[in-house]
mmCIF file of C-alpha atoms in Angstrom:
data_model
loop_
_atom_site.group_PDB
_atom_site.id
_atom_site.type_symbol
_atom_site.label_atom_id
_atom_site.label_comp_id
_atom_site.label_asym_id
_atom_site.label_seq_id
_atom_site.Cartn_x
_atom_site.Cartn_y
_atom_site.Cartn_z
ATOM 1 C CA UNK I 1 -6.095 34.744 36.548
ATOM 2 C CA UNK I 2 -5.303 31.523 38.391
ATOM 3 C CA UNK I 3 -5.775 29.514 35.179
ATOM 4 C CA UNK I 4 -3.370 31.838 33.360
ATOM 5 C CA UNK I 5 -0.731 31.436 36.091
ATOM 6 C CA UNK I 6 -1.155 27.654 36.033
ATOM 7 C CA UNK I 7 -0.768 27.626 32.251
ATOM 8 C CA UNK I 8 2.393 29.748 32.398
ATOM 9 C CA UNK I 9 3.880 27.388 34.996
ATOM 10 C CA UNK I 10 2.948 24.392 32.842
ATOM 11 C CA UNK I 11 4.626 26.061 29.849
ATOM 12 C CA UNK I 12 7.847 26.559 31.826
ATOM 13 C CA UNK I 13 7.888 22.888 32.814
ATOM 14 C CA UNK I 14 7.093 21.875 29.245
ATOM 15 C CA UNK I 15 9.968 24.008 27.948
ATOM 16 C CA UNK I 16 12.349 22.244 30.353
ATOM 17 C CA UNK I 17 11.046 18.883 29.163
ATOM 18 C CA UNK I 18 11.607 19.819 25.515
ATOM 19 C CA UNK I 19 15.117 21.148 26.195
ATOM 20 C CA UNK I 20 16.014 17.906 27.961
ATOM 21 C CA UNK I 21 14.619 15.877 25.033
ATOM 22 C CA UNK I 22 16.516 17.970 22.467
ATOM 23 C CA UNK I 23 19.767 17.533 24.409
ATOM 24 C CA UNK I 24 19.221 13.783 24.630
ATOM 25 C CA UNK I 25 18.414 13.397 20.915
ATOM 26 C CA UNK I 26 21.393 15.560 19.934
ATOM 27 C CA UNK I 27 23.741 13.350 21.965
ATOM 28 C CA UNK I 28 22.138 10.234 20.471
ATOM 29 C CA UNK I 29 22.747 11.622 16.999
ATOM 30 C CA UNK I 30 26.427 12.199 17.832
ATOM 31 C CA UNK I 31 26.780 8.820 19.518
ATOM 32 C CA UNK I 32 27.570 10.399 22.903
ATOM 33 C CA UNK I 33 24.420 9.490 24.815
ATOM 34 C CA UNK I 34 24.523 6.873 27.583
ATOM 35 C CA UNK I 35 21.151 5.461 28.559
ATOM 36 C CA UNK I 36 20.032 5.899 32.170
ATOM 37 C CA UNK I 37 16.843 6.020 34.239
ATOM 38 C CA UNK I 38 16.194 9.619 33.172
ATOM 39 C CA UNK I 39 15.977 8.717 29.478
ATOM 40 C CA UNK I 40 12.931 10.270 27.809
ATOM 41 C CA UNK I 41 11.123 7.913 25.454
ATOM 42 C CA UNK I 42 7.766 8.554 23.832
ATOM 43 C CA UNK I 43 5.772 7.045 26.701
ATOM 44 C CA UNK I 44 7.474 9.301 29.278
ATOM 45 C CA UNK I 45 7.121 12.356 27.036
ATOM 46 C CA UNK I 46 3.443 11.665 26.432
ATOM 47 C CA UNK I 47 2.708 11.040 30.126
ATOM 48 C CA UNK I 48 4.518 14.238 31.180
ATOM 49 C CA UNK I 49 2.692 16.307 28.548
ATOM 50 C CA UNK I 50 -0.679 14.892 29.591
ATOM 51 C CA UNK I 51 0.094 15.677 33.221
ATOM 52 C CA UNK I 52 0.917 19.295 32.352
ATOM 53 C CA UNK I 53 -1.930 20.065 29.943
ATOM 54 C CA UNK I 54 -4.478 17.292 30.400
ATOM 55 C CA UNK I 55 -7.078 16.701 27.701
ATOM 56 C CA UNK I 56 -6.131 19.915 25.875
ATOM 57 C CA UNK I 57 -3.478 18.014 23.906
ATOM 58 C CA UNK I 58 -4.313 15.196 21.498
ATOM 59 C CA UNK I 59 -2.381 11.974 21.044
ATOM 60 C CA UNK I 60 -1.537 12.555 17.379
ATOM 61 C CA UNK I 61 -0.198 16.093 18.030
ATOM 62 C CA UNK I 62 2.031 14.856 20.866
ATOM 63 C CA UNK I 63 3.284 12.033 18.640
ATOM 64 C CA UNK I 64 4.015 14.396 15.729
ATOM 65 C CA UNK I 65 5.836 16.807 18.055
ATOM 66 C CA UNK I 66 7.960 14.040 19.616
ATOM 67 C CA UNK I 67 8.996 12.453 16.307
ATOM 68 C CA UNK I 68 9.745 15.820 14.781
ATOM 69 C CA UNK I 69 12.375 16.414 17.466
ATOM 70 C CA UNK I 70 13.589 12.798 17.350
ATOM 71 C CA UNK I 71 14.216 12.924 13.610
ATOM 72 C CA UNK I 72 15.914 16.329 13.692
ATOM 73 C CA UNK I 73 16.826 17.827 17.099
ATOM 74 C CA UNK I 74 17.881 21.088 15.393
ATOM 75 C CA UNK I 75 14.510 21.675 13.739
ATOM 76 C CA UNK I 76 12.598 24.862 14.584
ATOM 77 C CA UNK I 77 9.684 24.135 16.906
ATOM 78 C CA UNK I 78 6.958 26.218 18.568
ATOM 79 C CA UNK I 79 5.181 25.331 21.799
ATOM 80 C CA UNK I 80 1.791 25.821 20.133
ATOM 81 C CA UNK I 81 2.465 22.808 17.865
ATOM 82 C CA UNK I 82 1.721 20.545 20.825
ATOM 83 C CA UNK I 83 -1.882 21.767 20.532
ATOM 84 C CA UNK I 84 -1.957 21.279 16.756
ATOM 85 C CA UNK I 85 -1.628 25.007 16.075
ATOM 86 C CA UNK I 86 0.970 26.883 14.016
ATOM 87 C CA UNK I 87 2.040 30.518 13.795
ATOM 88 C CA UNK I 88 0.981 30.844 10.167
ATOM 89 C CA UNK I 89 -0.014 28.862 7.119
ATOM 90 C CA UNK I 90 3.536 28.771 5.817
ATOM 91 C CA UNK I 91 4.785 27.364 9.132
ATOM 92 C CA UNK I 92 2.033 24.788 9.408
ATOM 93 C CA UNK I 93 1.324 21.748 7.321
ATOM 94 C CA UNK I 94 3.586 22.898 4.479
ATOM 95 C CA UNK I 95 6.593 22.957 6.824
ATOM 96 C CA UNK I 96 5.731 19.473 8.039
ATOM 97 C CA UNK I 97 5.575 18.192 4.495
ATOM 98 C CA UNK I 98 9.202 19.205 4.018
ATOM 99 C CA UNK I 99 10.285 16.912 6.859
ATOM 100 C CA UNK I 100 11.651 13.783 5.193
ATOM 101 C CA UNK I 101 10.750 11.459 8.029
ATOM 102 C CA UNK I 102 7.438 12.985 9.058
ATOM 103 C CA UNK I 103 4.764 10.306 8.846
ATOM 104 C CA UNK I 104 2.114 11.592 11.263
ATOM 105 C CA UNK I 105 0.485 14.217 9.060
ATOM 106 C CA UNK I 106 -3.177 13.267 9.184
ATOM 107 C CA UNK I 107 -5.217 14.033 12.258
ATOM 108 C CA UNK I 108 -8.572 12.823 10.953
ATOM 109 C CA UNK I 109 -9.755 9.485 9.626
ATOM 110 C CA UNK I 110 -12.712 8.789 7.377
ATOM 111 C CA UNK I 111 -14.445 5.430 7.454
ATOM 112 C CA UNK I 112 -16.148 4.127 4.336
ATOM 113 C CA UNK I 113 -18.568 1.277 4.862
ATOM 114 C CA UNK I 114 -21.218 -0.497 2.831
ATOM 115 C CA UNK I 115 -23.254 -3.660 3.111
ATOM 116 C CA UNK I 116 -21.676 -5.547 0.213
ATOM 117 C CA UNK I 117 -18.837 -7.100 2.212
ATOM 118 C CA UNK I 118 -20.304 -9.439 4.818
ATOM 119 C CA UNK I 119 -19.140 -9.643 8.406
ATOM 120 C CA UNK I 120 -17.397 -12.977 7.984
ATOM 121 C CA UNK I 121 -15.561 -11.747 4.879
ATOM 122 C CA UNK I 122 -12.073 -10.188 4.718
ATOM 123 C CA UNK I 123 -10.388 -7.662 2.432
ATOM 124 C CA UNK I 124 -7.531 -9.398 0.575
ATOM 125 C CA UNK I 125 -6.344 -6.574 -1.663
ATOM 126 C CA UNK I 126 -6.471 -2.778 -1.825
ATOM 127 C CA UNK I 127 -5.077 -0.662 -4.672
ATOM 128 C CA UNK I 128 -5.040 3.113 -5.068
ATOM 129 C CA UNK I 129 -5.410 4.504 -8.603
ATOM 130 C CA UNK I 130 -4.015 8.065 -8.262
ATOM 131 C CA UNK I 131 -4.693 9.375 -11.758
ATOM 132 C CA UNK I 132 -8.391 8.471 -11.490
ATOM 133 C CA UNK I 133 -8.661 9.264 -7.768
ATOM 134 C CA UNK I 134 -10.299 6.070 -6.577
ATOM 135 C CA UNK I 135 -9.539 2.885 -4.647
ATOM 136 C CA UNK I 136 -10.117 -0.722 -5.680
ATOM 137 C CA UNK I 137 -10.614 -3.451 -3.075
ATOM 138 C CA UNK I 138 -11.138 -7.192 -3.292
ATOM 139 C CA UNK I 139 -12.565 -9.423 -0.598
ATOM 140 C CA UNK I 140 -11.816 -13.056 0.055
ATOM 141 C CA UNK I 141 -15.354 -14.173 -0.741
ATOM 142 C CA UNK I 142 -15.605 -12.614 -4.172
ATOM 143 C CA UNK I 143 -16.508 -8.935 -3.781
ATOM 144 C CA UNK I 144 -14.747 -6.394 -6.025
ATOM 145 C CA UNK I 145 -15.390 -2.746 -5.159
ATOM 146 C CA UNK I 146 -14.441 0.600 -6.690
ATOM 147 C CA UNK I 147 -14.672 3.473 -4.199
ATOM 148 C CA UNK I 148 -15.289 6.607 -6.229
ATOM 149 C CA UNK I 149 -17.880 9.367 -6.137
ATOM 150 C CA UNK I 150 -20.136 6.480 -7.028
ATOM 151 C CA UNK I 151 -19.840 2.997 -5.557
ATOM 152 C CA UNK I 152 -19.347 0.139 -8.031
ATOM 153 C CA UNK I 153 -19.187 -3.475 -6.964
ATOM 154 C CA UNK I 154 -19.265 -6.964 -8.410
ATOM 155 C CA UNK I 155 -19.926 -10.116 -6.411
ATOM 156 C CA UNK I 156 -19.221 -13.684 -7.505
ATOM 157 C CA UNK I 157 -20.288 -16.179 -4.839
ATOM 158 C CA UNK I 158 -18.173 -19.069 -6.079
ATOM 159 C CA UNK I 159 -14.844 -17.233 -6.251
ATOM 160 C CA UNK I 160 -12.330 -16.665 -3.460
ATOM 161 C CA UNK I 161 -10.314 -13.685 -4.654
ATOM 162 C CA UNK I 162 -6.624 -13.618 -3.721
ATOM 163 C CA UNK I 163 -5.552 -10.259 -5.229
ATOM 164 C CA UNK I 164 -6.527 -7.332 -7.458
ATOM 165 C CA UNK I 165 -5.119 -4.433 -9.480
ATOM 166 C CA UNK I 166 -6.207 -1.887 -12.103
ATOM 167 C CA UNK I 167 -5.558 -2.053 -15.856
ATOM 168 C CA UNK I 168 -4.714 1.534 -16.892
ATOM 169 C CA UNK I 169 -5.141 1.149 -20.661
ATOM 170 C CA UNK I 170 -8.274 -1.001 -20.703
ATOM 171 C CA UNK I 171 -9.767 0.906 -17.737
ATOM 172 C CA UNK I 172 -10.777 -2.337 -16.036
ATOM 173 C CA UNK I 173 -10.197 -4.056 -12.714
ATOM 174 C CA UNK I 174 -8.262 -7.335 -12.715
ATOM 175 C CA UNK I 175 -8.481 -9.935 -9.951
ATOM 176 C CA UNK I 176 -7.319 -13.530 -9.502
ATOM 177 C CA UNK I 177 -8.948 -16.485 -7.788
ATOM 178 C CA UNK I 178 -7.799 -20.061 -7.287
ATOM 179 C CA UNK I 179 -8.258 -21.033 -10.917
ATOM 180 C CA UNK I 180 -9.491 -17.969 -12.811
ATOM 181 C CA UNK I 181 -8.597 -14.442 -13.839
ATOM 182 C CA UNK I 182 -11.379 -11.848 -13.580
ATOM 183 C CA UNK I 183 -11.491 -8.731 -15.785
ATOM 184 C CA UNK I 184 -14.217 -6.408 -14.521
ATOM 185 C CA UNK I 185 -15.426 -3.568 -16.732
ATOM 186 C CA UNK I 186 -17.130 -1.694 -13.905
ATOM 187 C CA UNK I 187 -18.349 1.209 -16.075
ATOM 188 C CA UNK I 188 -19.788 -0.648 -19.060
ATOM 189 C CA UNK I 189 -22.991 -2.272 -17.735
ATOM 190 C CA UNK I 190 -20.979 -3.873 -14.909
ATOM 191 C CA UNK I 191 -19.714 -6.611 -17.257
ATOM 192 C CA UNK I 192 -17.236 -9.178 -15.944
ATOM 193 C CA UNK I 193 -15.013 -11.497 -17.999
ATOM 194 C CA UNK I 194 -13.730 -14.720 -16.436
ATOM 195 C CA UNK I 195 -10.611 -16.263 -18.005
ATOM 196 C CA UNK I 196 -10.292 -19.970 -17.217
ATOM 197 C CA UNK I 197 -9.091 -22.540 -16.625
ATOM 198 C CA UNK I 198 -5.718 -21.640 -15.094
ATOM 199 C CA UNK I 199 -3.319 -24.480 -14.386
ATOM 200 C CA UNK I 200 -2.484 -23.771 -10.726
ATOM 201 C CA UNK I 201 -3.892 -21.783 -7.813
ATOM 202 C CA UNK I 202 -3.225 -18.060 -8.365
ATOM 203 C CA UNK I 203 -2.101 -16.147 -5.261
ATOM 204 C CA UNK I 204 -1.192 -12.624 -6.406
ATOM 205 C CA UNK I 205 -1.510 -10.241 -9.345
ATOM 206 C CA UNK I 206 -0.203 -6.888 -10.574
ATOM 207 C CA UNK I 207 -0.209 -4.778 -13.735
ATOM 208 C CA UNK I 208 2.842 -4.133 -15.903
ATOM 209 C CA UNK I 209 2.735 -0.351 -16.380
ATOM 210 C CA UNK I 210 4.324 0.605 -19.700
ATOM 211 C CA UNK I 211 3.374 3.821 -21.535
ATOM 212 C CA UNK I 212 3.953 2.363 -25.010
ATOM 213 C CA UNK I 213 1.035 -0.061 -24.914
ATOM 214 C CA UNK I 214 -2.260 1.034 -26.439
ATOM 215 C CA UNK I 215 -5.571 -0.790 -25.949
ATOM 216 C CA UNK I 216 -3.846 -3.661 -24.163
ATOM 217 C CA UNK I 217 -2.412 -4.467 -20.748
ATOM 218 C CA UNK I 218 0.054 -7.015 -19.452
ATOM 219 C CA UNK I 219 -0.601 -8.769 -16.156
ATOM 220 C CA UNK I 220 1.831 -10.524 -13.812
ATOM 221 C CA UNK I 221 0.578 -13.370 -11.610
ATOM 222 C CA UNK I 222 2.104 -15.804 -9.140
ATOM 223 C CA UNK I 223 0.823 -19.255 -8.133
ATOM 224 C CA UNK I 224 1.231 -21.890 -5.440
ATOM 225 C CA UNK I 225 3.776 -23.905 -7.451
ATOM 226 C CA UNK I 226 6.399 -21.156 -7.788
ATOM 227 C CA UNK I 227 5.439 -20.048 -11.303
ATOM 228 C CA UNK I 228 5.206 -16.416 -12.415
ATOM 229 C CA UNK I 229 2.873 -15.744 -15.375
ATOM 230 C CA UNK I 230 2.698 -12.920 -17.900
ATOM 231 C CA UNK I 231 -0.768 -12.560 -19.443
ATOM 232 C CA UNK I 232 -1.528 -10.039 -22.202
ATOM 233 C CA UNK I 233 -5.118 -8.820 -22.555
ATOM 234 C CA UNK I 234 -6.270 -6.658 -25.478
ATOM 235 C CA UNK I 235 -9.460 -4.746 -26.176
ATOM 236 C CA UNK I 236 -10.345 -7.394 -28.796
ATOM 237 C CA UNK I 237 -10.486 -10.040 -26.075
ATOM 238 C CA UNK I 238 -13.046 -7.960 -24.211
ATOM 239 C CA UNK I 239 -15.276 -7.266 -27.206
ATOM 240 C CA UNK I 240 -18.777 -8.387 -26.275
ATOM 241 C CA UNK I 241 -20.088 -11.499 -27.956
ATOM 242 C CA UNK I 242 -23.344 -10.623 -29.677
ATOM 243 C CA UNK I 243 -26.086 -13.202 -29.674
ATOM 244 C CA UNK I 244 -29.265 -12.611 -31.656
ATOM 245 C CA UNK I 245 -32.400 -12.554 -29.575
ATOM 246 C CA UNK I 246 -30.464 -12.838 -26.305
ATOM 247 C CA UNK I 247 -29.376 -10.183 -23.875
ATOM 248 C CA UNK I 248 -25.689 -9.897 -23.213
ATOM 249 C CA UNK I 249 -24.753 -11.641 -19.995
ATOM 250 C CA UNK I 250 -22.972 -9.696 -17.263
ATOM 251 C CA UNK I 251 -20.660 -12.676 -16.738
ATOM 252 C CA UNK I 252 -18.774 -13.913 -19.798
ATOM 253 C CA UNK I 253 -16.395 -16.880 -19.755
ATOM 254 C CA UNK I 254 -13.284 -16.706 -21.955
ATOM 255 C CA UNK I 255 -11.038 -19.671 -22.767
ATOM 256 C CA UNK I 256 -7.528 -19.164 -21.387
ATOM 257 C CA UNK I 257 -6.083 -20.909 -24.456
ATOM 258 C CA UNK I 258 -7.050 -17.927 -26.622
ATOM 259 C CA UNK I 259 -4.693 -15.644 -24.633
ATOM 260 C CA UNK I 260 -0.960 -15.187 -24.908
ATOM 261 C CA UNK I 261 0.331 -16.466 -21.572
ATOM 262 C CA UNK I 262 3.976 -17.141 -20.755
ATOM 263 C CA UNK I 263 5.174 -18.606 -17.486
ATOM 264 C CA UNK I 264 8.408 -19.562 -15.786
ATOM 265 C CA UNK I 265 9.117 -21.409 -12.562
ATOM 266 C CA UNK I 266 11.207 -19.048 -10.432
ATOM 267 C CA UNK I 267 10.568 -20.384 -6.921
ATOM 268 C CA UNK I 268 10.119 -23.730 -5.175
ATOM 269 C CA UNK I 269 7.249 -22.561 -2.993
ATOM 270 C CA UNK I 270 4.263 -20.192 -3.032
ATOM 271 C CA UNK I 271 4.723 -16.871 -4.831
ATOM 272 C CA UNK I 272 3.592 -14.445 -2.141
ATOM 273 C CA UNK I 273 3.734 -11.213 -4.156
ATOM 274 C CA UNK I 274 4.527 -9.903 -7.646
ATOM 275 C CA UNK I 275 5.104 -6.256 -8.492
ATOM 276 C CA UNK I 276 6.280 -4.341 -11.549
ATOM 277 C CA UNK I 277 8.695 -1.515 -10.686
ATOM 278 C CA UNK I 278 8.527 0.925 -13.593
ATOM 279 C CA UNK I 279 11.486 3.012 -12.345
ATOM 280 C CA UNK I 280 13.739 -0.032 -12.721
ATOM 281 C CA UNK I 281 11.966 -1.539 -15.760
ATOM 282 C CA UNK I 282 11.906 -4.753 -13.760
ATOM 283 C CA UNK I 283 9.465 -7.024 -12.008
ATOM 284 C CA UNK I 284 9.908 -8.451 -8.556
ATOM 285 C CA UNK I 285 8.536 -11.667 -7.112
ATOM 286 C CA UNK I 286 8.983 -13.095 -3.646
ATOM 287 C CA UNK I 287 8.370 -16.493 -2.125
ATOM 288 C CA UNK I 288 8.547 -18.417 1.132
ATOM 289 C CA UNK I 289 11.238 -20.440 -0.630
ATOM 290 C CA UNK I 290 14.521 -20.194 1.329
ATOM 291 C CA UNK I 291 16.741 -20.797 -1.712
ATOM 292 C CA UNK I 292 15.223 -18.410 -4.258
ATOM 293 C CA UNK I 293 13.395 -15.974 -1.985
ATOM 294 C CA UNK I 294 13.341 -12.838 -4.145
ATOM 295 C CA UNK I 295 13.750 -12.256 -7.890
ATOM 296 C CA UNK I 296 14.288 -8.879 -9.556
ATOM 297 C CA UNK I 297 14.738 -8.872 -13.321
ATOM 298 C CA UNK I 298 13.381 -7.882 -16.724
ATOM 299 C CA UNK I 299 9.956 -9.192 -17.720
ATOM 300 C CA UNK I 300 11.633 -10.736 -20.795
ATOM 301 C CA UNK I 301 13.238 -13.311 -18.468
ATOM 302 C CA UNK I 302 9.825 -14.971 -18.173
ATOM 303 C CA UNK I 303 9.999 -15.818 -21.880
ATOM 304 C CA UNK I 304 13.475 -17.407 -21.857
ATOM 305 C CA UNK I 305 15.681 -19.600 -19.685
ATOM 306 C CA UNK I 306 18.477 -17.121 -19.000
ATOM 307 C CA UNK I 307 19.586 -16.757 -15.351
ATOM 308 C CA UNK I 308 17.644 -14.263 -13.223
ATOM 309 C CA UNK I 309 18.873 -11.928 -10.493
ATOM 310 C CA UNK I 310 17.898 -13.584 -7.230
ATOM 311 C CA UNK I 311 18.850 -13.841 -3.588
ATOM 312 C CA UNK I 312 17.959 -16.121 -0.710
ATOM 313 C CA UNK I 313 16.663 -15.390 2.774
ATOM 314 C CA UNK I 314 16.105 -18.034 5.484
ATOM 315 C CA UNK I 315 12.383 -18.917 5.592
ATOM 316 C CA UNK I 316 11.776 -16.764 2.508
ATOM 317 C CA UNK I 317 10.272 -13.338 1.805
ATOM 318 C CA UNK I 318 6.586 -12.588 2.347
ATOM 319 C CA UNK I 319 6.425 -8.990 1.093
ATOM 320 C CA UNK I 320 8.518 -6.249 -0.505
ATOM 321 C CA UNK I 321 8.254 -2.698 -1.764
ATOM 322 C CA UNK I 322 10.379 -0.156 -3.632
ATOM 323 C CA UNK I 323 11.178 3.372 -2.446
ATOM 324 C CA UNK I 324 11.724 5.727 -5.371
ATOM 325 C CA UNK I 325 13.306 8.493 -3.284
ATOM 326 C CA UNK I 326 15.821 6.259 -1.498
ATOM 327 C CA UNK I 327 16.277 3.950 -4.518
ATOM 328 C CA UNK I 328 16.102 0.803 -2.415
ATOM 329 C CA UNK I 329 13.960 -2.281 -2.021
ATOM 330 C CA UNK I 330 12.743 -3.382 1.395
ATOM 331 C CA UNK I 331 11.728 -6.996 2.035
ATOM 332 C CA UNK I 332 9.853 -8.581 4.910
ATOM 333 C CA UNK I 333 10.261 -12.252 5.808
#
């Protein structure tokens, strides 16, 4: 009985806290709020909630509850949400998914570990392949891994990998090192093709996703001299060389001169990232170059000398991404 009374009192105090937060966020939204010592930020809200309910509430549920009100003070809320519970299935996770700004949806994490990547190694690239439901990673010291129901990996001791992606038509993994391009056919006897030599040190890679191509993929790459490359790989390039009386090697070296590679110097410094944005039918490349920091244009511009769409940012751009819903590009310098 005493516990029930204490809980009811805690609920009353919690309701007052929520009402005060809703009032504050509503005024902030209207531009009428003046900051003072009684302002409720996340730290104060979390501390007050912990004081009322103790260990019964979890950090991620408090955070989700707080940001739900912050993003939309008029949204319908229930006190039980602070404990990660909802009135019904329709009011639970599905209602959260409709919140445009809700980012704290997952309450559990799963760790995948294996002994291929050594302790002094570092993951340099991670790519999700949604239509095949797996993840590709590349480590600095030459480990390529496909996380699927089965675990596939390839390790090349001499290569320091700087980026990776997946080739949707050839069903292979592509990765770049300082002077080579790696095409890894992880399903077919774990065979790996190494395209070399490349002229400069390759720093990043991505796939050009176009539905029209069949049995071939186009690859964008950036190097340390400001060049962006377009490399086309076909299934004929990856046909195994048959040698009588000898077993086929898992590592096959291909001459880069036998490939169709176009390049154009777009930046005066390292190309930090390249990405093909299929919604815009354009590629983007960014650099630490302060004059030509970011380029967004048609892939055909790599094959000619016509002007490209570019803009400059002091000290350059290190990363960028495209949001399909908002139709905007965000850069980080």
